[in-house]
Coordinates of C-alpha atoms in Angstrom, one line a residue:
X1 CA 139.3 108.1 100.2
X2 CA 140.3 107.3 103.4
X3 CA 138.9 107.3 107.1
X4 CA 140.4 107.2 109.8
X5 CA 138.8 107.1 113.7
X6 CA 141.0 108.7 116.1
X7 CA 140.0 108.2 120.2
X8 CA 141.2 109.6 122.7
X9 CA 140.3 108.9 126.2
X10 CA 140.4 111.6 129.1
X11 CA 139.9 110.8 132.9
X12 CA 136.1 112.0 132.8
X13 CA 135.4 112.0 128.7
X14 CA 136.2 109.7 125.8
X15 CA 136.5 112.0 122.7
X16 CA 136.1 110.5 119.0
X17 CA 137.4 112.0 115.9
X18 CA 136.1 110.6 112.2
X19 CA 138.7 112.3 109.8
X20 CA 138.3 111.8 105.8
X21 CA 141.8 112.1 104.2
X22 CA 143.2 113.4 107.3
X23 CA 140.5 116.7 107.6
X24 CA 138.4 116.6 110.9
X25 CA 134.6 115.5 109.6
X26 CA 132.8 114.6 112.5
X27 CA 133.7 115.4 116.3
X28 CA 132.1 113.3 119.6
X29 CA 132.4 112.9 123.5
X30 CA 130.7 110.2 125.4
X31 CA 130.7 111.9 129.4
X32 CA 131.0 109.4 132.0
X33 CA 128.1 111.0 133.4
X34 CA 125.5 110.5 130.0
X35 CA 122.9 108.9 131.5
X36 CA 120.5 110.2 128.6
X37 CA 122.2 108.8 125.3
X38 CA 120.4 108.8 122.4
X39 CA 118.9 104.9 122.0
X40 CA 118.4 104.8 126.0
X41 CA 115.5 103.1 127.1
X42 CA 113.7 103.8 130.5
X43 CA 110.9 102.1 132.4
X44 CA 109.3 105.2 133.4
X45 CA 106.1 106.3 135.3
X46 CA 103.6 108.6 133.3
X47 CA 103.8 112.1 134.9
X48 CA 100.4 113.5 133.4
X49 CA 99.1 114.3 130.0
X50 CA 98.0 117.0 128.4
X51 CA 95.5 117.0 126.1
X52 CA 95.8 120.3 124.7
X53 CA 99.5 119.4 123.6
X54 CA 98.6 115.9 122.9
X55 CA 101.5 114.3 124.6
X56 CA 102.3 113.3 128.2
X57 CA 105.4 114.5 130.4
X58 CA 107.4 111.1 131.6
X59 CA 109.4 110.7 134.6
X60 CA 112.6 109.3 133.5
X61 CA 115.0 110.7 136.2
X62 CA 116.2 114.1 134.8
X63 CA 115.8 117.4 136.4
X64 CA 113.3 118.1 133.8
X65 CA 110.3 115.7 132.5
X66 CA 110.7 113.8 129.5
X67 CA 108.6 115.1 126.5
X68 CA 106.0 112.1 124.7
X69 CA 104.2 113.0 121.8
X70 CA 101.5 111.1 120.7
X71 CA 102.5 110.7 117.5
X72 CA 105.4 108.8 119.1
X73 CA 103.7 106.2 121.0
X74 CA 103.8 103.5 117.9
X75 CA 100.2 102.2 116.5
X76 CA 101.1 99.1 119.2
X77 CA 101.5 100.8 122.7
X78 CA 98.5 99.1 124.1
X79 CA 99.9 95.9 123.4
X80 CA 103.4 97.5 124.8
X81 CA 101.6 98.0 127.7
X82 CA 100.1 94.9 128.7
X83 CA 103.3 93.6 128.1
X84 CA 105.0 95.5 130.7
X85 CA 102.3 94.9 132.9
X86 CA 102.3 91.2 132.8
X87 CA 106.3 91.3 133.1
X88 CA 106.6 93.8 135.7
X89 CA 104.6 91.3 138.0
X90 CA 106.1 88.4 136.9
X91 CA 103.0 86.8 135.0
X92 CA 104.8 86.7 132.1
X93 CA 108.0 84.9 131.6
X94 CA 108.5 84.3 128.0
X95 CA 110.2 87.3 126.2
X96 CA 110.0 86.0 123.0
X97 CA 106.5 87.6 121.9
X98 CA 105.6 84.5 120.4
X99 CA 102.4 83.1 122.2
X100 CA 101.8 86.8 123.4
X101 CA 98.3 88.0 122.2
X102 CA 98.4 91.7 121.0
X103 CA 96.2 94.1 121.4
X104 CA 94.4 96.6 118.7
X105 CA 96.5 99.5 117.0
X106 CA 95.4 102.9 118.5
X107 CA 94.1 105.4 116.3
X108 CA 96.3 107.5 114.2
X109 CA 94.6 110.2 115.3
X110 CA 93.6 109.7 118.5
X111 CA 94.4 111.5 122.1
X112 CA 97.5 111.0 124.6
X113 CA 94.2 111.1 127.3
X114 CA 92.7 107.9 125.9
X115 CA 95.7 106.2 125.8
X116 CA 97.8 107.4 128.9
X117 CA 97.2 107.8 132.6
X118 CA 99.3 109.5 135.1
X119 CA 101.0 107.0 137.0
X120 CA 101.2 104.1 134.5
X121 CA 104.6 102.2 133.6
X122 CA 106.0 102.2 130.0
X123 CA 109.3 102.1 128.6
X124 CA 110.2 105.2 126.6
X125 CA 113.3 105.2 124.7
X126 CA 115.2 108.8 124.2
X127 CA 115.4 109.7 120.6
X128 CA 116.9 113.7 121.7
X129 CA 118.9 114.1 124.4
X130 CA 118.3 117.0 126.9
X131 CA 119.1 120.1 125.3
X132 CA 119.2 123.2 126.4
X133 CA 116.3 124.0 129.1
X134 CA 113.9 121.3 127.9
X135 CA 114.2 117.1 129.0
X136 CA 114.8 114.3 126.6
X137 CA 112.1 114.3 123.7
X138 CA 111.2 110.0 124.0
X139 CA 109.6 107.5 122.2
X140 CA 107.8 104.0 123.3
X141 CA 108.2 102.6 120.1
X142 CA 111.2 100.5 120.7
X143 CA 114.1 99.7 118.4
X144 CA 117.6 98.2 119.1
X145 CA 119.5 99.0 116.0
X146 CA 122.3 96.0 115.5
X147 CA 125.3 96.3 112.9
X148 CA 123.2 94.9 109.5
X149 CA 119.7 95.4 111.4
X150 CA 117.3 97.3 113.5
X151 CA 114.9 95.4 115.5
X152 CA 111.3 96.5 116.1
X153 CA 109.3 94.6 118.9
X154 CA 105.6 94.8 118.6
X155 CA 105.4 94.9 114.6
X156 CA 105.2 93.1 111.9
X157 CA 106.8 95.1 108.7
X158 CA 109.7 95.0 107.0
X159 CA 111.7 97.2 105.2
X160 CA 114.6 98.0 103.6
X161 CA 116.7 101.3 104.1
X162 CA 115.9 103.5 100.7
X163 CA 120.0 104.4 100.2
X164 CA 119.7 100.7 98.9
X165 CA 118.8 101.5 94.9
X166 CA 118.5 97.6 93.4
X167 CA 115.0 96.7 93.5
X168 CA 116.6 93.1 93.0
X169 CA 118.8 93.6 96.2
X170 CA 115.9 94.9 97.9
X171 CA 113.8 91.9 97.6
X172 CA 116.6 89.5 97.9
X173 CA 117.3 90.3 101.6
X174 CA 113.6 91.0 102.2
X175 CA 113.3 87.3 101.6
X176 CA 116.0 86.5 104.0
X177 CA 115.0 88.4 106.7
X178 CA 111.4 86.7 106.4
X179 CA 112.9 83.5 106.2
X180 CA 114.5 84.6 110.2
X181 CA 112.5 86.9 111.3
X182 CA 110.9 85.7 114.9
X183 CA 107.1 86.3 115.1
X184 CA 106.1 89.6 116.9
X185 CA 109.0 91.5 115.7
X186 CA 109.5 93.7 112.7
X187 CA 113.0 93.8 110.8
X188 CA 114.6 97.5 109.6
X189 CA 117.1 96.4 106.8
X190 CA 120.5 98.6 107.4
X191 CA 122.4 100.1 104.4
X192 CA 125.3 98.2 105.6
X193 CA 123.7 95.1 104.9
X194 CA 124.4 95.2 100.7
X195 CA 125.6 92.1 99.9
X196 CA 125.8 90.3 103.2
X197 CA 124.4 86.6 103.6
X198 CA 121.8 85.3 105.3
X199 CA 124.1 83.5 108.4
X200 CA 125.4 87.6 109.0
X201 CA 122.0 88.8 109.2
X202 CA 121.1 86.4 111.6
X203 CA 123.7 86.5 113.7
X204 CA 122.5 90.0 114.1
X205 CA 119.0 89.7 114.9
X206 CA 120.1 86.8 117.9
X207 CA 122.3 89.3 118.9
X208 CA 119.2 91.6 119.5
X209 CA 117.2 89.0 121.1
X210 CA 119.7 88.3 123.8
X211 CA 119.6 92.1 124.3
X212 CA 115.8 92.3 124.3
X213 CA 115.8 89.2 126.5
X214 CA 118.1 90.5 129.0
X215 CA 116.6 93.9 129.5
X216 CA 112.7 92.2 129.6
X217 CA 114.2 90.3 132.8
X218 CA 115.2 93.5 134.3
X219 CA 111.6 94.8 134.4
X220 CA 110.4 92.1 137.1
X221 CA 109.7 95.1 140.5
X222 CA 112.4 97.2 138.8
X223 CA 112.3 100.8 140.3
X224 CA 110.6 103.5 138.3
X225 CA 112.5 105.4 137.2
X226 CA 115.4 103.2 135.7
X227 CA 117.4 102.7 132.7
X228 CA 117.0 99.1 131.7
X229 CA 118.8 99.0 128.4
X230 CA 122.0 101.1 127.6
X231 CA 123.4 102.3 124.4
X232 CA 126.1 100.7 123.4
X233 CA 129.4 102.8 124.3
X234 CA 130.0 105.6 121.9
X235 CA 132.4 103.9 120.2
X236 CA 130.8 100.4 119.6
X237 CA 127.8 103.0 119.0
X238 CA 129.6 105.0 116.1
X239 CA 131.6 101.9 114.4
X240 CA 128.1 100.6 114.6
X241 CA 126.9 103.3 112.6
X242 CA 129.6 104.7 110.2
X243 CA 132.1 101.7 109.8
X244 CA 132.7 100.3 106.4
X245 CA 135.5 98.9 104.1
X246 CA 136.3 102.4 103.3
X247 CA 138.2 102.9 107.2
X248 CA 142.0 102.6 106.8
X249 CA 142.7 102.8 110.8
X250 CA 141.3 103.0 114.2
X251 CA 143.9 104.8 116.9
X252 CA 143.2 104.6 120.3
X253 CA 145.5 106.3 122.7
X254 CA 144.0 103.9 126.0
X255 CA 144.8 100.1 126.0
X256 CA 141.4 99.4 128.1
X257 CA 139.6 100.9 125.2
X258 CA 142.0 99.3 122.7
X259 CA 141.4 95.9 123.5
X260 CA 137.1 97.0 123.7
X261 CA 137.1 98.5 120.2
X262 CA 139.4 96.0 118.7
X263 CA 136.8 92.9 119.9
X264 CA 133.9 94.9 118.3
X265 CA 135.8 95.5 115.2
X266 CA 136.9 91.6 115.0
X267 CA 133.0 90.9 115.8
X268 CA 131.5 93.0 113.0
X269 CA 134.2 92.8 110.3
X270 CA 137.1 90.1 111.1
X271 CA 139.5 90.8 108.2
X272 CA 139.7 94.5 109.4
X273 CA 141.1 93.7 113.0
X274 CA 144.5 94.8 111.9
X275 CA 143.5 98.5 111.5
X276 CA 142.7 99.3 115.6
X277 CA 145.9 100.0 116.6
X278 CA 147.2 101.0 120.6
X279 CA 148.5 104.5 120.1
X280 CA 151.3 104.8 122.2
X281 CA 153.7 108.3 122.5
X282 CA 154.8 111.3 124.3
X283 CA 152.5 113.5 122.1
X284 CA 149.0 113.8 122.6
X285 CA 147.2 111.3 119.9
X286 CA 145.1 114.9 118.7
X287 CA 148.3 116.8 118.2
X288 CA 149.8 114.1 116.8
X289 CA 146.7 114.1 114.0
X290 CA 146.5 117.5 113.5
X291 CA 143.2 117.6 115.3
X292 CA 143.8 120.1 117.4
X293 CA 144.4 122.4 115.5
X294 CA 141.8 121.5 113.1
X295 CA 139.6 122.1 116.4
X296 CA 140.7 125.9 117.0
X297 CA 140.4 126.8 113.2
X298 CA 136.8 125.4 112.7
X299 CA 134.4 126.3 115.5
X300 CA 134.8 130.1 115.8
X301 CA 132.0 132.8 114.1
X302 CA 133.8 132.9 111.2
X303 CA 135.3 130.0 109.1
X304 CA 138.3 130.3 106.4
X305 CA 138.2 128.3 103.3
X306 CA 140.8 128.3 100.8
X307 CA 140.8 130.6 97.8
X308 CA 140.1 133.6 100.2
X309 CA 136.7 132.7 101.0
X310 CA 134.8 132.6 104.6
X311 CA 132.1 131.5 106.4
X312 CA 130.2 133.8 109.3
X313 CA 127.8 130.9 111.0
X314 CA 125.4 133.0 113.4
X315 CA 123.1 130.9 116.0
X316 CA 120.0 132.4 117.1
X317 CA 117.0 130.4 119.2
X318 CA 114.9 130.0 116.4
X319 CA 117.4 128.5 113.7
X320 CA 121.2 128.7 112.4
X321 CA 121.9 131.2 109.6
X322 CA 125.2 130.8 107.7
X323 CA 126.5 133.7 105.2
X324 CA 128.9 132.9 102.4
X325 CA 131.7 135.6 101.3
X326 CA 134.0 135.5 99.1
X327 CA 136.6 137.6 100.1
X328 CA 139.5 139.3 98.8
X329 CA 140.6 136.2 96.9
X330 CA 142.0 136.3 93.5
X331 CA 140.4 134.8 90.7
X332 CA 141.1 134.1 87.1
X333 CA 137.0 133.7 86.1
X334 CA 136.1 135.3 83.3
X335 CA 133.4 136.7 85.2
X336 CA 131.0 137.7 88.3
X337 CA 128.8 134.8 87.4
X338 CA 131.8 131.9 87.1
X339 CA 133.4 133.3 90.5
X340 CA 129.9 133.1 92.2
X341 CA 129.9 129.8 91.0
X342 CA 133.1 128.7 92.5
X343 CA 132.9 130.4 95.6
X344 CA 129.5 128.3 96.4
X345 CA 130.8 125.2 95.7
X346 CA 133.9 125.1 97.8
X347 CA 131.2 126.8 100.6
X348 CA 129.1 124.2 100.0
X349 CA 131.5 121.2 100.6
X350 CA 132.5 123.0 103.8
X351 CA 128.8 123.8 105.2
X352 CA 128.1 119.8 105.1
X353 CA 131.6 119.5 106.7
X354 CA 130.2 122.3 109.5
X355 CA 126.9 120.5 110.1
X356 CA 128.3 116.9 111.2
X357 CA 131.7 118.9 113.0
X358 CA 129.3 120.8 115.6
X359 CA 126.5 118.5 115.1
X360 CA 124.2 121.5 114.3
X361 CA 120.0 120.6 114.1
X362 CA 117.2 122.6 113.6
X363 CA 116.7 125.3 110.7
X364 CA 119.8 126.3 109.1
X365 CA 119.2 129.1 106.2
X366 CA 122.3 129.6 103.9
X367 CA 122.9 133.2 102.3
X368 CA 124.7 132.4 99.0
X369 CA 126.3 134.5 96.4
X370 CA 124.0 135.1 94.1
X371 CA 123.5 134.0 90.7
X372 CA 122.0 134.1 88.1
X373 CA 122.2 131.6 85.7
X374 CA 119.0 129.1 86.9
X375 CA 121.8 125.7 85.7
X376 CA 124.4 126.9 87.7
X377 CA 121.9 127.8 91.1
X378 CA 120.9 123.6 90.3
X379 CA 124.8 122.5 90.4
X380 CA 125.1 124.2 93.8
X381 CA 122.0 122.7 95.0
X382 CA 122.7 119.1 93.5
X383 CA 126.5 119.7 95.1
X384 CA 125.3 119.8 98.5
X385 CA 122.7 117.1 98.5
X386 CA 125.9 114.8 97.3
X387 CA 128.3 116.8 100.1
X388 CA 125.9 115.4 103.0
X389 CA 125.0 112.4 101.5
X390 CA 127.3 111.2 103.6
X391 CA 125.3 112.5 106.7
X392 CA 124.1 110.3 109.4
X393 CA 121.6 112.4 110.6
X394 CA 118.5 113.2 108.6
X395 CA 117.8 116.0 106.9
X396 CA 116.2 117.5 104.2
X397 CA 117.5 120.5 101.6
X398 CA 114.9 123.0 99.5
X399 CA 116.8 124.3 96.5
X400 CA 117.5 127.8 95.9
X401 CA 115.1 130.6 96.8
X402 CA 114.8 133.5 94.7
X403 CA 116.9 135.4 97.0
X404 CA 120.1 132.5 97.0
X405 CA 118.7 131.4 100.2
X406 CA 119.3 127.8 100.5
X407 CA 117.0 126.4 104.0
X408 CA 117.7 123.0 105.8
X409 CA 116.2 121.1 108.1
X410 CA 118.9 118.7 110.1
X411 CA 117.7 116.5 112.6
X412 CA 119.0 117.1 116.2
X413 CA 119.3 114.6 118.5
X414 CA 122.1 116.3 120.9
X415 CA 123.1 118.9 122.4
X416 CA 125.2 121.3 119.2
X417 CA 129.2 120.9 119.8
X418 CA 130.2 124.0 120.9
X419 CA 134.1 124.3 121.0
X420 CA 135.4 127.7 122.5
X421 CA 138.2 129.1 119.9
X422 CA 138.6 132.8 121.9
X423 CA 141.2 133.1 124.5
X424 CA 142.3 135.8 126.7
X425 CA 143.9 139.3 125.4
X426 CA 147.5 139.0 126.1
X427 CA 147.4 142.9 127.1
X428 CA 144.7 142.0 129.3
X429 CA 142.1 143.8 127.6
X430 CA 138.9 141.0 126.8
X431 CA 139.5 138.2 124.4
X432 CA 140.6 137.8 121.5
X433 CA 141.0 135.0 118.3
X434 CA 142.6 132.0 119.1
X435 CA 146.4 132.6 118.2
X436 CA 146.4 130.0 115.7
X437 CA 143.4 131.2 113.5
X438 CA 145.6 134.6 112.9
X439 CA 148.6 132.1 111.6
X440 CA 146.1 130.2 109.4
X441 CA 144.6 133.2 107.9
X442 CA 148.4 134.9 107.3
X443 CA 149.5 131.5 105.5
X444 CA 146.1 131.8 103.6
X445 CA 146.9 135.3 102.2
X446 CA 150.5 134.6 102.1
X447 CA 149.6 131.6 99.5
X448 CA 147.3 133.8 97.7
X449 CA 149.9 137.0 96.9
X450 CA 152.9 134.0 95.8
X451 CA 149.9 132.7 93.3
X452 CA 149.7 136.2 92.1
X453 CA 154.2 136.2 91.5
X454 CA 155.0 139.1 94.4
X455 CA 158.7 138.3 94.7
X456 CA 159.8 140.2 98.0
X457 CA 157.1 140.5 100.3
X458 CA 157.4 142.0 103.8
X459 CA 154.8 141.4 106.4
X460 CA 154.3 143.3 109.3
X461 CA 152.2 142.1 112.7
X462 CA 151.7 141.9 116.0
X463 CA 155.0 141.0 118.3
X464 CA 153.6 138.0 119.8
X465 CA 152.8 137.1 116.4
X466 CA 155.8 137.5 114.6
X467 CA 157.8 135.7 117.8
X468 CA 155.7 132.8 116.9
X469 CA 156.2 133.0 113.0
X470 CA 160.1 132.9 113.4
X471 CA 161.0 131.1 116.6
X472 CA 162.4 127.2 116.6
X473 CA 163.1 124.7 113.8
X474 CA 161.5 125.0 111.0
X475 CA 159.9 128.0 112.0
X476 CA 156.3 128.6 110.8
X477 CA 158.6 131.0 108.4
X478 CA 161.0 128.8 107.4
X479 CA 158.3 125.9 106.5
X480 CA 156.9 128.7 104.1
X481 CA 160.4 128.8 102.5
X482 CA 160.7 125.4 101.8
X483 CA 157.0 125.0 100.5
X484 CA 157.4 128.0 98.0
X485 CA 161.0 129.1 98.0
X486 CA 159.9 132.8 99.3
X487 CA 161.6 134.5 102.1
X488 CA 159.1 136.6 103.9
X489 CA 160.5 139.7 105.8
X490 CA 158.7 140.0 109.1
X491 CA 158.6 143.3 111.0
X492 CA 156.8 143.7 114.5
X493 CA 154.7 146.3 115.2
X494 CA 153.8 147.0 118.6
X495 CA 151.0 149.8 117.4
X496 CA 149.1 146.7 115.9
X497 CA 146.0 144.7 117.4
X498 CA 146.5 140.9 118.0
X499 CA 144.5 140.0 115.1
X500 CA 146.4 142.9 112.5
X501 CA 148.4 142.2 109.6
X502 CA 149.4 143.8 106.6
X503 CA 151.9 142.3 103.8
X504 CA 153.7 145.2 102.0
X505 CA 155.8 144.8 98.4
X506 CA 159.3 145.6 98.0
X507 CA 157.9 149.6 97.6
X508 CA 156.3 149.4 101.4
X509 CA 153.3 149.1 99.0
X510 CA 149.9 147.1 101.1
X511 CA 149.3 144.3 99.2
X512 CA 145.7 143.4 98.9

């Protein structure tokens, strides 16, 4: 399998593109202007709280207040606050947390009030980013997640990340990360650090130290509200995160950025330096990858898989609803139960594809064909889980309801990708389909009715359309000859809608 990042930098926008054997899997923008980034961290002032909700609103600069729960102050905020105190007047000068003498856990079930008052300093980190009408959702207890590591100030635990199965593993680099671990910090083991030695590891951690360090020495009379430790850029941010052996290249259209993401890659994993290469042509690096197009065909309402069968992904306030169709595919199965089947699992593998691509959170319900074999309804549901295993954000999946309703709960921690695929009506009437999504779903059917042996098939469409399936070289038309040695006659039709298309046999027959 191979994965390829493709980035591509704009004048006000930096857009990254994870592909897995060349499809589109995962789709970010860092904005010049994100000043809220997931992994932020603010000294803020303490707007009020509100008992009834029991969480405070926090200054942190946005139009809107920032949202604090209580259950997301960390058992150690009193001792995070004292801390900020005596550094914020310069009383305290050593970062380090080793002499510093904490204070008692707060109660697990305790109130914001007793904990909290309006006008008091704290440094909240942003776990959501401002979505919608509502500010960031924040946290004050602090981590600073490193490439093998993720550093915890104030605690004392360990722990190692659960996608690690070898109890021996486990307890091998628990004992090296007690043998380096700095007093007054806890240690998050990363998935990514399988394997790795004890010099890697701590390479890391002093890595996070000089990060904590510098950002503690910002804190002396620093202005409330103020950002006082950055994420890393998005792409350090998402090598960081997704990055493995598994990567074949890393193209990157903008030498600035060339050079920064080549540095991180020769920091975190030397022998794969080679991959990051400077992407230099006349065509735009995303049309050059296919990526635009793989844009236009994936983010509308409705979403073609092969074998005839579609997607219609619906977003209301409360949650996202996706309904699975088979459509007029053909199909060999035996029968209703076996085509069910089939349907559902290549719906399935796109669904996890759908949820990284628009980064879509929340509730998501899933209408599948029903079935009714009880072994085959556990192969869908143990075919998903294993489709977004691969899914950095958390989530959790309930297996099949009586009804074939399969419910998920994805984390959101930014706002959904929302890619416009309509354009305006060439006739001037409203919008229509992107032109390409009529092409993709013609070449669809077109591969479906050669499957099925029609010799001489005639399809009639739209002018525009059939301009575009036989102009230039190879025409879209002449690309289908090569590929499966069938001429297709093309007749416009100026009585046709943009989106209409029929294929007729040699008999002027419609073929369905």
């Amino acid at each position: 399998m191979d994965k390829e990042l493709i980035i591509r930098s704009g004048s006000s926008a930096i857009d990254f593109a994870l592909l897995k054997d060349g499809k589109l899997v995962e789709l970010n923008k860092e904005e010049e202007d994100s000043n809220f980034a997931v992994g932020d961290i603010f000294i803020a002032k303490i707007r009020k709280a509100v008992p009834g909700l029991n969480a405070a609103f926090v200054n942190v600069g946005y139009t809107k207040d920032g949202f604090l729960h209580y259950h997301d102050l960390g058992p150690q905020v009193p001792s995070l606050l004292k801390f900020i105190k005596r550094v914020s007047t310069g009383k305290l000068k050593d970062y380090s947390l080793q002499n510093f003498t904490f204070e008692k856990d707060i109660d697990k079930d305790g109130s914001i009030a007793e904990v909290l008052k309006s006008n008091q300093s704290l440094l909240v980190q942003v776990m959501k980013e401002p979505i919608s009408t509502k500010g960031p959702r924040l946290s004050s207890e602090l981590s600073l997640p490193g490439r093998y590591i993720v550093l915890v100030p104030f605690s004392n635990r360990i722990s190692v990340s659960q996608k690690i199965e070898s109890k021996e593993e486990k307890e091998r680099l628990k004992r090296l990360v007690k043998s380096i671990k700095p007093k007054g910090f806890g240690v998050i083991v990363r998935t990514v650090a399988e394997g790795k030695k004890v010099a890697e590891l701590d390479r890391d951690l002093e890595n996070l130290l000089s990060r904590w360090t510098a950002m503690c020495k910002k804190l002396y009379k620093a202005p409330h509200p103020s950002k006082v430790l950055g994420e890393l850029t998005r792409a350090s941010s998402i090598l960081r995160d997704v990055f493995n052996d598994s990567f074949t290249s890393i193209i990157v259209d903008d030498e600035t950025l060339y050079s920064q993401v080549k540095d991180y890659v020769a920091e975190i994993a030397p022998n794969k330096e080679s991959i990051v290469k400077l992407y230099q042509s006349n065509v735009p690096v995303f049309e050059k990858f296919n990526i635009e197009r793989q844009i236009k065909t994936s983010f509308g309402r409705t979403v073609s898989i092969n074998k005839g069968a579609y997607l219609i992904i619906e977003h209301t306030e409360a949650m996202h609803v996706i309904d699975v169709n088979s459509g007029n595919r053909s199909n060999k199965a035996k029968n209703q139960e076996d085509t069910a089947l089939e349907v559902n699992l290549i719906s399935a593998t796109e669904i996890a594809r759908q949820l990284r691509l628009r980064d879509m959170g929340g509730i998501i319900v899933v209408d599948f064909i029903d079935m009714a074999n009880p072994e085959n309804r556990k192969a869908l549901y143990d075919h998903l889980r294993e489709e977004m295993s691969d899914d950095r954000a958390k989530h959790k999946i309930l297996p099949p309801s009586k009804f074939g309703l399969i419910q998920i709960t994805r984390q959101r921690v930014r706002p959904e990708t929302n890619i416009k695929t309509r354009e305006e009506n060439p006739d001037g009437v409203g919008e229509i389909e992107a032109p390409i999504l009529v092409i993709d779903k013609i070449k669809t059917d077109l591969e479906r009715l050669i499957k099925k042996n029609h010799k001489k098939i005639t399809l009639s469409t739209h002018p525009f359309i059939a301009a575009f399936l036989t102009k230039g070289f190879p025409s879209p038309r002449t690309q289908w000859f090569l590929d499966h040695k069938r001429w297709v006659k093309i007749l416009p039709r100026d009585a046709y809608t943009f989106m209409e298309y029929h294929f007729h046999d040699i008999n002027g027959e419609v073929l369905e």
